[in-house]
Structures are given as C-alpha cells and as structure tokens.
Amino acid sequence: MTTREEAIRACLALPFAYEDYPFHDPNWTVLRHRENQKMFAAVYDHQGAVWMNLKAEPLAGDFWRQQYPAIVPAYHMNKKHWISVILDGSLADEIIVALIQDSFSLTAPKKRGSRDL
C-alpha cells in the first residue's frame, strides 16, 4: 500500500466508516466512525510520501516504532496514543491493514451494557 487511494479504500472497507475533510485542506483526509464521528485514521502527503496517522495502544505503538522505520511517532497528534505510518512500500499490506483495524477498534463506539440502561 503506497497511495492515498489505497489507504482510504482500506479504511472505507470497515463497517460504517466514512471519509471527511474537516480542515478545509484537500491534503488531509480523515476517516471516521459513522456512529460516534471519532477519527480512526488521517491520510495526508508529507515529506514527499503518503502518511497515515492511526491510534495505537501505547505499548503496541512503541513496539511497532521499534520494529519498522516506516512507523514513527504521530505527526500533529498525541505521540503516546497515535502513530504515523509512512506508506513507502516497506510495510506489507497485511501489517498496515492490521494497524488500521486496531485503530478502528480503539476508537469504536463503546458497547452499552445492561447496567447503562
């Protein structure tokens, strides 16, 4: 996965995901959950490559950053809870898709239990 279109398509394959352009800047595509409008990914061009910001558990984010040079602290985001994935072709699509799915799960609407009713 190396293009903006591929990244957006991978995000939109998730249930009830939609794309948004909240910054009035066509460089930034934000992918959100329809149910709670929370962002789970941002796709943008930066330093001559396509980048994607994704939410990650802090320990998982540390692990990914240590394993792959194309995964770095998130650009313009909380560095503890978000990572940036540089889509330069060095990561297998399966890894990128797994990171997108993790971000999607971390930002998903909370399930209401019987106690909450």
Coordinates of C-alpha atoms in Angstrom, one line a residue:
M1 CA 0.0 0.0 0.0
T2 CA 1.6 3.2 -1.2
T3 CA -1.1 5.5 -2.4
R4 CA -3.7 7.8 -0.8
E5 CA -6.4 5.9 -2.7
E6 CA -5.3 2.5 -1.4
A7 CA -5.2 3.8 2.2
I8 CA -8.6 5.4 2.0
R9 CA -10.1 2.3 0.4
A10 CA -8.7 0.1 3.1
C11 CA -10.3 2.3 5.8
L12 CA -13.6 2.5 4.0
A13 CA -13.8 -1.3 3.9
L14 CA -14.6 -1.2 7.6
P15 CA -18.2 -1.1 8.7
F16 CA -19.8 2.4 8.9
A17 CA -16.6 4.2 8.1
Y18 CA -16.7 7.4 6.1
E19 CA -14.3 10.0 4.8
D20 CA -14.3 13.6 5.9
Y21 CA -12.3 16.8 5.1
P22 CA -12.7 18.8 8.3
F23 CA -9.6 21.0 7.8
H24 CA -10.7 22.5 4.5
D25 CA -7.4 21.2 3.2
P26 CA -7.6 18.6 0.4
N27 CA -4.3 17.2 1.6
W28 CA -5.9 15.8 4.8
T29 CA -8.5 13.0 4.6
V30 CA -9.9 12.0 7.9
L31 CA -11.6 8.6 8.3
R32 CA -14.3 8.4 10.9
H33 CA -16.9 6.1 12.5
R34 CA -20.4 7.0 11.5
E35 CA -21.8 6.1 14.9
N36 CA -19.7 8.5 17.0
Q37 CA -17.8 10.6 14.4
K38 CA -14.5 9.7 16.1
M39 CA -11.5 9.7 13.8
F40 CA -9.6 6.5 13.4
A41 CA -7.2 7.5 10.6
A42 CA -5.9 10.5 8.8
V43 CA -4.2 10.3 5.4
Y44 CA -2.0 13.1 4.1
D45 CA 1.0 13.9 2.0
H46 CA 4.1 14.8 4.0
Q47 CA 7.8 15.0 3.1
G48 CA 7.2 13.5 -0.4
A49 CA 5.2 10.4 0.8
V50 CA 1.7 9.4 1.8
W51 CA 1.4 9.1 5.6
M52 CA -1.4 7.7 7.7
N53 CA -2.0 8.5 11.4
L54 CA -3.5 5.7 13.4
K55 CA -4.4 5.2 17.0
A56 CA -2.4 2.6 18.9
E57 CA -2.2 1.3 22.4
P58 CA 1.0 2.9 23.9
L59 CA 2.9 -0.3 24.3
A60 CA 1.9 -1.5 20.8
G61 CA 2.9 1.8 19.3
D62 CA 6.3 1.5 21.0
F63 CA 6.7 -2.0 19.6
W64 CA 5.8 -1.0 16.0
R65 CA 8.1 2.0 16.1
Q66 CA 11.0 -0.2 17.2
Q67 CA 10.3 -2.8 14.5
Y68 CA 9.8 -0.7 11.4
P69 CA 11.4 2.6 10.4
A70 CA 8.3 3.5 8.4
I71 CA 6.3 3.7 11.7
V72 CA 7.1 6.8 13.7
P73 CA 5.6 9.0 16.4
A74 CA 2.4 10.6 15.0
Y75 CA 2.7 13.8 13.1
H76 CA 0.5 16.5 14.6
M77 CA -1.0 14.1 17.1
N78 CA -0.5 12.8 20.7
K79 CA 2.7 10.8 20.4
K80 CA 1.7 8.4 23.2
H81 CA -1.6 7.2 21.6
W82 CA -1.0 7.7 17.9
I83 CA 1.5 6.5 15.3
S84 CA 2.3 7.7 11.8
V85 CA 2.7 5.0 9.1
I86 CA 4.7 6.1 6.1
L87 CA 3.3 4.4 3.0
D88 CA 6.6 4.0 1.2
G89 CA 6.2 0.4 0.2
S90 CA 8.4 -1.0 3.0
L91 CA 5.5 -2.4 5.0
A92 CA 3.4 -5.4 4.0
D93 CA -0.3 -4.5 3.3
E94 CA -1.3 -7.1 6.0
I95 CA 0.6 -5.1 8.7
I96 CA -1.0 -1.8 7.5
V97 CA -4.5 -3.3 7.4
A98 CA -4.0 -4.8 10.9
L99 CA -2.9 -1.3 12.2
I100 CA -6.0 0.3 10.6
Q101 CA -8.2 -2.4 12.2
D102 CA -6.6 -1.8 15.6
S103 CA -7.2 1.9 15.4
F104 CA -10.7 1.4 14.3
S105 CA -11.4 -0.9 17.3
L106 CA -9.8 1.6 19.7
T107 CA -12.0 4.4 18.6
A108 CA -15.2 2.4 18.1
P109 CA -18.4 3.4 19.9
K110 CA -18.5 1.8 23.4
K111 CA -21.0 -1.0 23.8
R112 CA -23.7 -0.2 26.2
G113 CA -24.2 -2.9 28.9
S114 CA -27.3 -3.7 30.8
R115 CA -26.0 -1.5 33.7
D116 CA -26.0 1.5 31.4
L117 CA -29.7 1.3 30.6

